[in-house]
Short mmCIF file of C-alpha atoms and ligand atoms in Angstrom, two decimals:
data_model
loop_
_atom_site.label_atom_id
_atom_site.label_comp_id
_atom_site.label_asym_id
_atom_site.label_seq_id
_atom_site.Cartn_x
_atom_site.Cartn_y
_atom_site.Cartn_z
CA MET A 1 -20.47 -69.04 76.96
CA ARG A 2 -18.84 -65.79 78.23
CA GLY A 3 -15.09 -64.68 77.49
CA TYR A 4 -12.92 -61.46 77.86
CA ALA A 5 -12.55 -60.62 74.15
CA MET A 6 -10.62 -58.11 71.85
CA LEU A 7 -13.74 -56.27 70.18
CA ARG A 8 -11.57 -54.36 67.81
CA ILE A 9 -8.12 -52.69 68.18
CA GLY A 10 -7.99 -50.93 71.24
CA GLU A 11 -11.31 -52.18 72.75
CA SER A 12 -11.88 -55.03 74.87
CA GLY A 13 -14.89 -56.38 76.93
CA TRP A 14 -17.14 -59.19 77.96
CA ILE A 15 -18.95 -61.10 75.09
CA ASP A 16 -21.23 -63.79 74.94
CA LYS A 17 -20.53 -66.58 72.08
CA GLU A 18 -21.25 -70.37 70.96
CA ARG A 19 -19.32 -73.18 72.96
CA PRO A 20 -16.78 -74.61 70.76
CA GLU A 21 -17.73 -77.93 69.20
CA CYS A 22 -15.27 -80.65 69.82
CA GLY A 23 -13.85 -82.29 67.02
CA PRO A 24 -12.89 -86.36 66.95
CA LEU A 25 -9.07 -85.55 67.81
CA ASP A 26 -9.85 -82.43 70.02
CA ALA A 27 -10.58 -81.42 73.69
CA ILE A 28 -12.77 -78.90 75.18
CA VAL A 29 -11.01 -77.60 78.47
CA LYS A 30 -12.42 -75.13 80.97
CA PRO A 31 -9.37 -72.82 82.52
CA LEU A 32 -8.28 -73.03 86.23
CA ALA A 33 -5.59 -70.64 85.78
CA ILE A 34 -4.78 -67.88 83.44
CA ALA A 35 -1.96 -65.38 82.55
CA ILE A 36 -1.68 -62.18 80.64
CA CYS A 37 0.93 -61.94 77.90
CA THR A 38 2.77 -58.84 76.65
CA SER A 39 1.81 -60.48 73.32
CA ASP A 40 -1.83 -59.88 74.21
CA ILE A 41 -0.97 -56.10 74.71
CA HIS A 42 0.66 -56.13 71.24
CA THR A 43 -2.48 -57.96 69.67
CA LEU A 44 -5.05 -55.96 71.42
CA TRP A 45 -3.41 -52.19 71.53
CA GLU A 46 -1.14 -52.28 68.92
CA GLY A 47 -3.34 -54.32 65.99
CA ALA A 48 0.23 -56.10 65.52
CA ILE A 49 -1.51 -59.01 63.91
CA GLY A 50 -4.38 -57.23 62.47
CA ASP A 51 -7.87 -56.04 63.22
CA ARG A 52 -10.00 -59.04 64.85
CA HIS A 53 -13.31 -58.72 65.82
CA ASN A 54 -15.08 -60.25 69.13
CA MET A 55 -12.19 -62.40 69.43
CA ILE A 56 -11.80 -64.08 73.01
CA LEU A 57 -8.00 -62.91 73.90
CA GLY A 58 -5.42 -65.23 75.76
CA HIS A 59 -3.08 -68.21 75.05
CA GLU A 60 -1.67 -68.71 78.78
CA ALA A 61 -3.57 -71.18 80.80
CA CYS A 62 -3.62 -74.43 82.78
CA GLY A 63 -6.97 -76.13 82.27
CA GLU A 64 -9.12 -79.00 83.34
CA VAL A 65 -10.58 -81.25 80.67
CA VAL A 66 -14.15 -81.02 80.05
CA GLU A 67 -14.55 -83.29 77.00
CA VAL A 68 -12.63 -85.05 74.24
CA GLY A 69 -13.33 -86.02 71.17
CA GLU A 70 -13.69 -89.90 70.53
CA LEU A 71 -10.15 -90.49 68.68
CA VAL A 72 -8.38 -88.86 71.56
CA LYS A 73 -6.68 -91.51 73.79
CA ASP A 74 -4.50 -90.03 76.47
CA PHE A 75 -6.96 -87.48 78.08
CA LYS A 76 -10.36 -87.55 79.54
CA PRO A 77 -12.74 -85.22 81.29
CA GLY A 78 -11.67 -84.13 84.39
CA ASP A 79 -7.67 -84.24 83.71
CA ARG A 80 -5.92 -81.51 84.71
CA VAL A 81 -3.74 -80.21 81.81
CA LEU A 82 -0.55 -77.83 80.90
CA VAL A 83 -2.06 -75.97 78.00
CA PRO A 84 1.09 -74.74 75.62
CA ALA A 85 0.58 -71.33 73.71
CA ILE A 86 1.57 -73.00 70.45
CA THR A 87 -0.88 -75.66 69.51
CA PRO A 88 0.59 -77.21 66.19
CA ASP A 89 -1.41 -79.89 63.62
CA TRP A 90 0.92 -82.50 63.88
CA SER A 91 0.30 -84.07 60.61
CA SER A 92 0.98 -81.22 58.81
CA LEU A 93 4.16 -81.19 56.25
CA GLU A 94 5.38 -78.01 58.18
CA ALA A 95 5.49 -80.15 61.28
CA GLN A 96 6.93 -83.03 59.76
CA ALA A 97 9.79 -80.61 58.24
CA GLY A 98 10.31 -79.71 62.15
CA TYR A 99 8.37 -76.19 62.12
CA SER A 100 5.52 -77.40 63.92
CA MET A 101 5.27 -73.64 64.64
CA HIS A 102 4.06 -73.06 61.29
CA SER A 103 1.62 -75.85 60.79
CA GLY A 104 -0.78 -74.46 57.73
CA GLY A 105 1.28 -71.56 57.02
CA MET A 106 3.72 -68.89 58.84
CA LEU A 107 2.89 -68.64 62.64
CA ALA A 108 -0.37 -70.70 61.99
CA GLY A 109 0.72 -72.89 64.72
CA TRP A 110 -0.52 -70.31 66.92
CA LYS A 111 -3.94 -70.57 67.16
CA PHE A 112 -5.16 -69.07 70.48
CA SER A 113 -6.66 -65.26 70.26
CA ASN A 114 -4.86 -65.61 66.44
CA PHE A 115 -6.66 -67.84 64.21
CA LYS A 116 -9.49 -68.75 66.87
CA ASP A 117 -10.68 -67.89 70.17
CA GLY A 118 -8.32 -67.70 73.16
CA VAL A 119 -8.26 -69.14 76.74
CA PHE A 120 -9.70 -66.54 78.76
CA GLY A 121 -13.49 -68.07 78.34
CA GLU A 122 -15.31 -70.26 80.08
CA VAL A 123 -14.12 -73.03 78.01
CA PHE A 124 -11.87 -73.19 75.20
CA HIS A 125 -10.97 -75.67 72.10
CA VAL A 126 -7.34 -77.65 71.56
CA ASN A 127 -6.91 -79.34 68.32
CA ASP A 128 -5.04 -82.38 68.38
CA ALA A 129 -5.18 -83.16 72.12
CA ASP A 130 -3.01 -85.95 72.27
CA GLY A 131 -0.15 -84.03 70.36
CA ASN A 132 -0.51 -80.54 72.35
CA LEU A 133 -1.97 -81.29 75.90
CA ALA A 134 0.46 -82.67 78.75
CA HIS A 135 -0.79 -83.96 82.01
CA LEU A 136 -0.24 -81.65 84.94
CA PRO A 137 2.67 -82.86 87.07
CA GLU A 138 1.92 -84.30 90.63
CA GLY A 139 1.83 -80.94 92.70
CA MET A 140 2.38 -78.43 90.44
CA SER A 141 0.41 -75.22 91.10
CA VAL A 142 -2.08 -73.90 88.65
CA VAL A 143 0.10 -70.77 88.94
CA ASP A 144 3.32 -72.44 88.13
CA ALA A 145 1.74 -74.54 85.46
CA CYS A 146 0.77 -71.00 83.64
CA MET A 147 4.45 -70.29 83.29
CA LEU A 148 4.83 -73.34 81.15
CA SER A 149 2.13 -72.06 78.60
CA ASP A 150 4.64 -69.72 76.82
CA MET A 151 7.15 -68.03 79.33
CA VAL A 152 9.42 -70.75 79.94
CA PRO A 153 9.02 -72.53 76.32
CA THR A 154 9.77 -69.07 74.40
CA GLY A 155 12.58 -67.64 76.71
CA PHE A 156 14.13 -71.05 76.48
CA HIS A 157 13.53 -71.01 72.44
CA GLY A 158 15.45 -67.90 72.52
CA VAL A 159 18.34 -69.96 73.75
CA GLU A 160 17.95 -72.61 71.44
CA LEU A 161 17.70 -70.38 68.61
CA ALA A 162 21.47 -68.34 69.96
CA ASP A 163 22.53 -72.26 70.65
CA VAL A 164 24.06 -71.28 73.33
CA GLU A 165 26.95 -73.48 74.08
CA PHE A 166 29.25 -74.41 77.60
CA GLY A 167 31.10 -71.53 78.34
CA ASP A 168 29.48 -68.65 75.98
CA VAL A 169 29.31 -65.37 77.07
CA VAL A 170 25.53 -64.47 76.54
CA LEU A 171 24.02 -60.98 75.92
CA VAL A 172 20.06 -61.23 77.01
CA VAL A 173 18.28 -58.17 75.59
CA GLY A 174 15.20 -57.82 77.82
CA ILE A 175 14.66 -59.27 81.30
CA GLY A 176 10.71 -59.25 81.55
CA PRO A 177 9.13 -62.61 81.85
CA VAL A 178 10.31 -64.19 78.51
CA GLY A 179 13.99 -62.79 78.96
CA LEU A 180 14.30 -64.18 82.44
CA MET A 181 13.73 -67.60 81.58
CA SER A 182 16.22 -66.80 78.73
CA VAL A 183 18.47 -65.84 81.48
CA ALA A 184 17.47 -69.33 83.23
CA GLY A 185 17.99 -71.11 80.21
CA ALA A 186 21.48 -69.72 79.11
CA ASN A 187 22.67 -70.31 82.78
CA LEU A 188 21.41 -74.09 82.69
CA ARG A 189 23.32 -74.60 79.02
CA GLY A 190 26.28 -73.60 80.68
CA ALA A 191 27.01 -69.87 79.93
CA SER A 192 30.02 -68.49 81.47
CA ARG A 193 28.84 -65.24 82.03
CA ILE A 194 25.17 -63.73 81.17
CA LEU A 195 24.65 -59.69 80.21
CA ALA A 196 20.98 -58.79 81.02
CA VAL A 197 19.67 -55.63 79.62
CA GLY A 198 16.67 -53.98 81.41
CA THR A 199 16.11 -51.53 83.90
CA ARG A 200 13.00 -52.22 86.36
CA PRO A 201 14.80 -53.14 89.61
CA LYS A 202 12.38 -56.23 90.33
CA CYS A 203 13.58 -57.67 86.88
CA ILE A 204 17.13 -57.17 87.75
CA GLU A 205 17.11 -58.93 91.30
CA VAL A 206 14.88 -61.76 89.65
CA ALA A 207 17.53 -61.94 86.80
CA ARG A 208 20.75 -62.15 88.96
CA GLY A 209 18.96 -64.97 90.70
CA TYR A 210 18.28 -66.75 87.35
CA GLY A 211 22.41 -66.36 86.94
CA ALA A 212 22.57 -62.85 85.05
CA THR A 213 26.11 -61.55 85.99
CA ASP A 214 26.37 -58.19 84.62
CA PHE A 215 23.39 -55.41 83.83
CA ILE A 216 23.16 -53.18 81.06
CA SER A 217 20.49 -50.18 80.92
CA TYR A 218 19.29 -49.20 77.34
CA LYS A 219 18.30 -46.03 78.82
CA GLU A 220 22.15 -45.05 79.51
CA GLY A 221 23.36 -45.19 75.73
CA PRO A 222 23.57 -47.95 72.81
CA ILE A 223 23.61 -51.56 74.33
CA ALA A 224 26.47 -52.60 72.08
CA ASP A 225 28.85 -49.70 73.42
CA GLN A 226 27.91 -51.22 76.83
CA VAL A 227 28.52 -54.48 75.68
CA LEU A 228 31.98 -53.62 74.48
CA ALA A 229 33.23 -51.81 77.26
CA LEU A 230 32.12 -54.90 79.63
CA THR A 231 34.14 -57.40 77.03
CA ASP A 232 37.42 -55.79 76.24
CA GLY A 233 36.00 -54.93 72.89
CA LYS A 234 35.49 -58.40 72.15
CA GLY A 235 31.65 -58.73 72.06
CA VAL A 236 29.51 -61.93 73.08
CA ASP A 237 29.34 -65.32 71.53
CA ARG A 238 25.63 -65.35 71.53
CA VAL A 239 22.75 -62.95 71.82
CA VAL A 240 19.12 -63.46 72.90
CA ILE A 241 16.63 -60.85 72.09
CA ALA A 242 13.68 -60.66 74.43
CA GLY A 243 12.67 -57.35 74.39
CA GLY A 244 13.50 -54.04 72.84
CA ASN A 245 12.56 -52.91 69.28
CA ASN A 246 13.15 -53.25 65.52
CA ASP A 247 16.33 -51.23 66.11
CA THR A 248 17.26 -54.00 68.62
CA PHE A 249 18.87 -55.67 65.67
CA ILE A 250 21.54 -53.05 65.23
CA GLU A 251 22.73 -53.60 68.98
CA ALA A 252 22.80 -57.01 68.61
CA VAL A 253 24.77 -57.37 65.36
CA LYS A 254 27.46 -54.95 66.71
CA ALA A 255 27.42 -56.65 70.09
CA VAL A 256 28.32 -60.08 68.62
CA LYS A 257 31.46 -61.49 67.59
CA PRO A 258 31.72 -63.00 64.09
CA GLY A 259 30.52 -66.70 63.92
CA GLY A 260 28.45 -65.38 66.84
CA ARG A 261 24.73 -66.11 66.71
CA ILE A 262 21.37 -64.36 67.71
CA GLY A 263 18.22 -65.73 68.44
CA CYS A 264 15.39 -63.43 68.49
CA VAL A 265 11.88 -64.04 70.20
CA ASN A 266 10.66 -60.70 70.53
CA TYR A 267 7.20 -59.96 68.97
CA LEU A 268 7.59 -56.72 66.57
CA GLY A 269 4.54 -55.04 66.90
CA SER A 270 4.52 -52.24 64.45
CA GLY A 271 6.98 -50.70 61.66
CA ASP A 272 7.99 -52.30 58.20
CA TYR A 273 11.65 -53.06 58.37
CA VAL A 274 14.24 -54.30 60.68
CA ARG A 275 17.93 -52.76 59.82
CA ILE A 276 21.09 -54.57 60.16
CA PRO A 277 24.52 -52.56 60.18
CA ARG A 278 26.56 -53.29 57.26
CA VAL A 279 29.86 -52.91 58.53
CA GLU A 280 29.28 -54.74 61.76
CA TRP A 281 27.74 -57.52 59.67
CA GLY A 282 30.87 -58.17 57.97
CA VAL A 283 29.80 -56.19 54.90
CA GLY A 284 27.72 -59.19 54.45
CA MET A 285 30.02 -62.10 55.23
CA GLY A 286 30.56 -61.50 58.79
CA HIS A 287 29.00 -65.17 60.16
CA LYS A 288 26.41 -63.33 62.06
CA GLN A 289 23.42 -65.25 62.10
CA ILE A 290 20.25 -63.83 63.00
CA ASN A 291 17.31 -66.58 64.09
CA GLY A 292 14.00 -65.42 64.95
CA GLY A 293 11.36 -67.90 65.80
CA LEU A 294 8.15 -68.58 67.47
CA MET A 295 8.15 -70.91 70.05
CA PRO A 296 7.33 -74.62 69.38
CA GLY A 297 4.35 -75.92 71.18
CA GLY A 298 3.27 -79.63 71.48
CA ARG A 299 3.11 -82.32 74.28
CA LEU A 300 6.78 -83.44 74.37
CA ARG A 301 8.03 -80.05 74.58
CA MET A 302 5.50 -79.47 77.31
CA GLU A 303 6.38 -82.91 79.43
CA LYS A 304 10.17 -82.17 79.24
CA LEU A 305 9.59 -78.56 80.47
CA GLY A 306 7.20 -79.37 83.27
CA ALA A 307 9.47 -82.45 84.50
CA LEU A 308 12.06 -79.68 84.65
CA VAL A 309 10.10 -77.50 86.71
CA ALA A 310 8.67 -80.36 88.73
CA SER A 311 11.90 -81.56 89.85
CA GLY A 312 13.15 -78.10 90.89
CA ARG A 313 15.55 -77.68 88.64
CA LEU A 314 13.81 -74.54 87.23
CA ASP A 315 11.86 -72.49 89.69
CA VAL A 316 9.50 -70.15 88.02
CA HIS A 317 7.73 -68.95 91.39
CA PRO A 318 9.63 -65.54 91.32
CA LEU A 319 7.78 -64.72 87.76
CA ALA A 320 4.14 -64.58 88.82
CA THR A 321 4.20 -61.60 91.04
CA HIS A 322 0.72 -60.42 90.77
CA ILE A 323 -1.65 -63.23 91.55
CA TYR A 324 -5.85 -62.00 91.17
CA HIS A 325 -8.57 -64.07 92.01
CA GLY A 326 -11.94 -64.74 89.79
CA TRP A 327 -12.85 -64.13 86.34
CA GLU A 328 -14.08 -60.25 87.25
CA GLU A 329 -10.04 -59.67 87.84
CA VAL A 330 -9.21 -60.75 84.08
CA GLU A 331 -9.28 -57.01 83.10
CA PRO A 332 -7.30 -55.52 86.28
CA ALA A 333 -4.61 -57.79 85.22
CA LEU A 334 -4.62 -56.93 81.38
CA LEU A 335 -4.62 -53.35 82.51
CA CYS A 336 -1.82 -53.99 85.07
CA MET A 337 0.62 -55.87 82.00
CA ARG A 338 -0.27 -52.71 79.76
CA GLU A 339 0.79 -50.74 82.35
CA LYS A 340 3.81 -52.51 83.03
CA ARG A 341 4.05 -51.50 86.69
CA PRO A 342 7.84 -51.19 88.24
CA ASP A 343 7.08 -54.15 90.71
CA LEU A 344 5.27 -56.33 87.91
CA ILE A 345 6.80 -59.36 85.98
CA LYS A 346 3.73 -61.20 85.52
CA PRO A 347 -0.06 -61.06 86.28
CA VAL A 348 -2.11 -64.19 86.77
CA VAL A 349 -5.37 -64.71 87.44
CA VAL A 350 -6.59 -67.79 89.42
CA LEU A 351 -10.08 -69.13 88.55
CA GLU A 352 -9.83 -72.70 90.26
CA GLU A 353 -7.15 -73.95 92.67
P1 NDP B 1 8.44 -57.52 78.73
O1 NDP B 1 7.47 -55.91 78.26
O2 NDP B 1 8.00 -57.46 80.32
O3 NDP B 1 9.97 -57.14 78.90
C1 NDP B 1 10.43 -56.31 77.88
C2 NDP B 1 12.03 -56.21 78.36
O4 NDP B 1 12.53 -55.14 77.46
C3 NDP B 1 11.98 -55.41 79.70
O5 NDP B 1 13.05 -56.07 80.50
C4 NDP B 1 12.70 -54.03 79.20
O6 NDP B 1 13.13 -53.15 80.08
C5 NDP B 1 13.13 -54.24 77.92
N1 NDP B 1 13.28 -53.20 76.80
C6 NDP B 1 12.31 -52.25 76.53
N2 NDP B 1 12.65 -51.49 75.70
C7 NDP B 1 13.59 -52.03 75.12
C8 NDP B 1 14.93 -51.11 74.55
N3 NDP B 1 14.73 -50.10 73.90
N4 NDP B 1 16.29 -51.97 74.73
C9 NDP B 1 16.08 -52.91 75.22
N5 NDP B 1 15.35 -53.38 75.97
C10 NDP B 1 14.33 -52.91 76.02
O7 NDP B 1 7.82 -58.41 77.79
P2 NDP B 1 8.09 -60.19 77.87
O8 NDP B 1 9.22 -60.43 78.37
O9 NDP B 1 6.50 -60.45 78.38
O10 NDP B 1 7.95 -60.22 76.09
C11 NDP B 1 9.40 -60.08 75.70
C12 NDP B 1 8.59 -60.22 74.04
O11 NDP B 1 8.50 -61.72 73.76
C13 NDP B 1 6.94 -59.56 73.98
O12 NDP B 1 7.41 -58.88 72.63
C14 NDP B 1 6.19 -60.39 73.80
O13 NDP B 1 5.56 -60.19 72.47
C15 NDP B 1 7.19 -61.53 72.99
N6 NDP B 1 6.54 -62.98 73.02
C16 NDP B 1 7.22 -63.77 72.14
C17 NDP B 1 6.33 -65.27 72.00
C18 NDP B 1 6.88 -66.05 70.87
O14 NDP B 1 7.00 -67.31 70.92
N7 NDP B 1 7.96 -65.85 70.13
C19 NDP B 1 6.03 -65.88 73.00
C20 NDP B 1 5.67 -64.44 74.05
C21 NDP B 1 5.95 -63.47 73.83
P3 NDP B 1 12.58 -52.50 80.88
O15 NDP B 1 13.10 -53.11 82.55
O16 NDP B 1 13.08 -51.19 81.21
O17 NDP B 1 11.14 -52.58 81.18
ZN1 ZN B 2 2.26 -65.31 75.75
#
């Protein structure tokens, strides 16, 4: 089978590989649509997870089941499915401890285009199909379904990690597709004010639609100074980090109140350390929590978030700004994501409607 792969750091192209085998609990799925992620860019061009050779890229897809193992109960060939980017081993001890995303080791729930081939191939392998796949909700488009692989669950996880509560003033750093979903999630959780950091006009427009009330440009001075100026020197209750760099923690710690929480879903692609400002961290005693996490995967979460979109309570249409058609468009879509054109939020490649 053919797939679009990372050949080595900085180099990608089409390759032929063996079709994956279906174990008794697994499924083989054909992608109907795939989306490109900023994480694919970090992986391929920054080598952020280390070198990988001839590994098929991609972890965001909506698909059709083509084969299931003999122990799979709830899915059969022909079923259209939501596919989470993170597919844990649900019987692992880590999953039993509540950290499914780390099943088998740190970040090991993230299997597609990390520990095995990803979804940019003619078919791909899904472990623990009953635990990880979800049926595509009636009437949902394959493009919207792709937003449920990673953007919705990751953006929302940032909100969960920051533990946003009714009435909170929330800072969301980064309003690419992940941060936009953090804005939407903070809004659904009842934030009273949402300060959003980003500069691309398209993202600002969409963030306003999702509930952002104030905008900050990281290009016009330190974020924390701008937050303090906008909040009469008080700072914010919660911070979600969905963009920026290793030094964004400095801004987040300075911007959050004592007792505040910082949820980070950013993928730090390079560097060895992150720094925390000593004084603003209460010289070690400020009760300013920093929680960084990979989003949880799995079927239950997919079903719930799918229902949120299917009910119309969360509209993901504004995210997919660039829609391509056909396998030959995978490479242009990837390059488009790398360039981050001003009007881009998310590129999606539709393979079959
Ligand atoms: P984008 O690149 O589309 O968006 C990044 C955002 O951060 C933009 O709004 C950008 O602003 C802003 N930004 C850039 N530089 C800075 C800076 N120095 N300070 C503050 N803000 C800045 O990314 P995505 O939304 O696609 O993804 C966000 C991150 O989440 C990525 O690192 C991605 O790899 C990661 N991720 C993590 C996952 C997880 O499970 N934890 C899963 C999926 C993604 P501007 O408008 O100027 O471009
Ligand atoms: Zn992704």
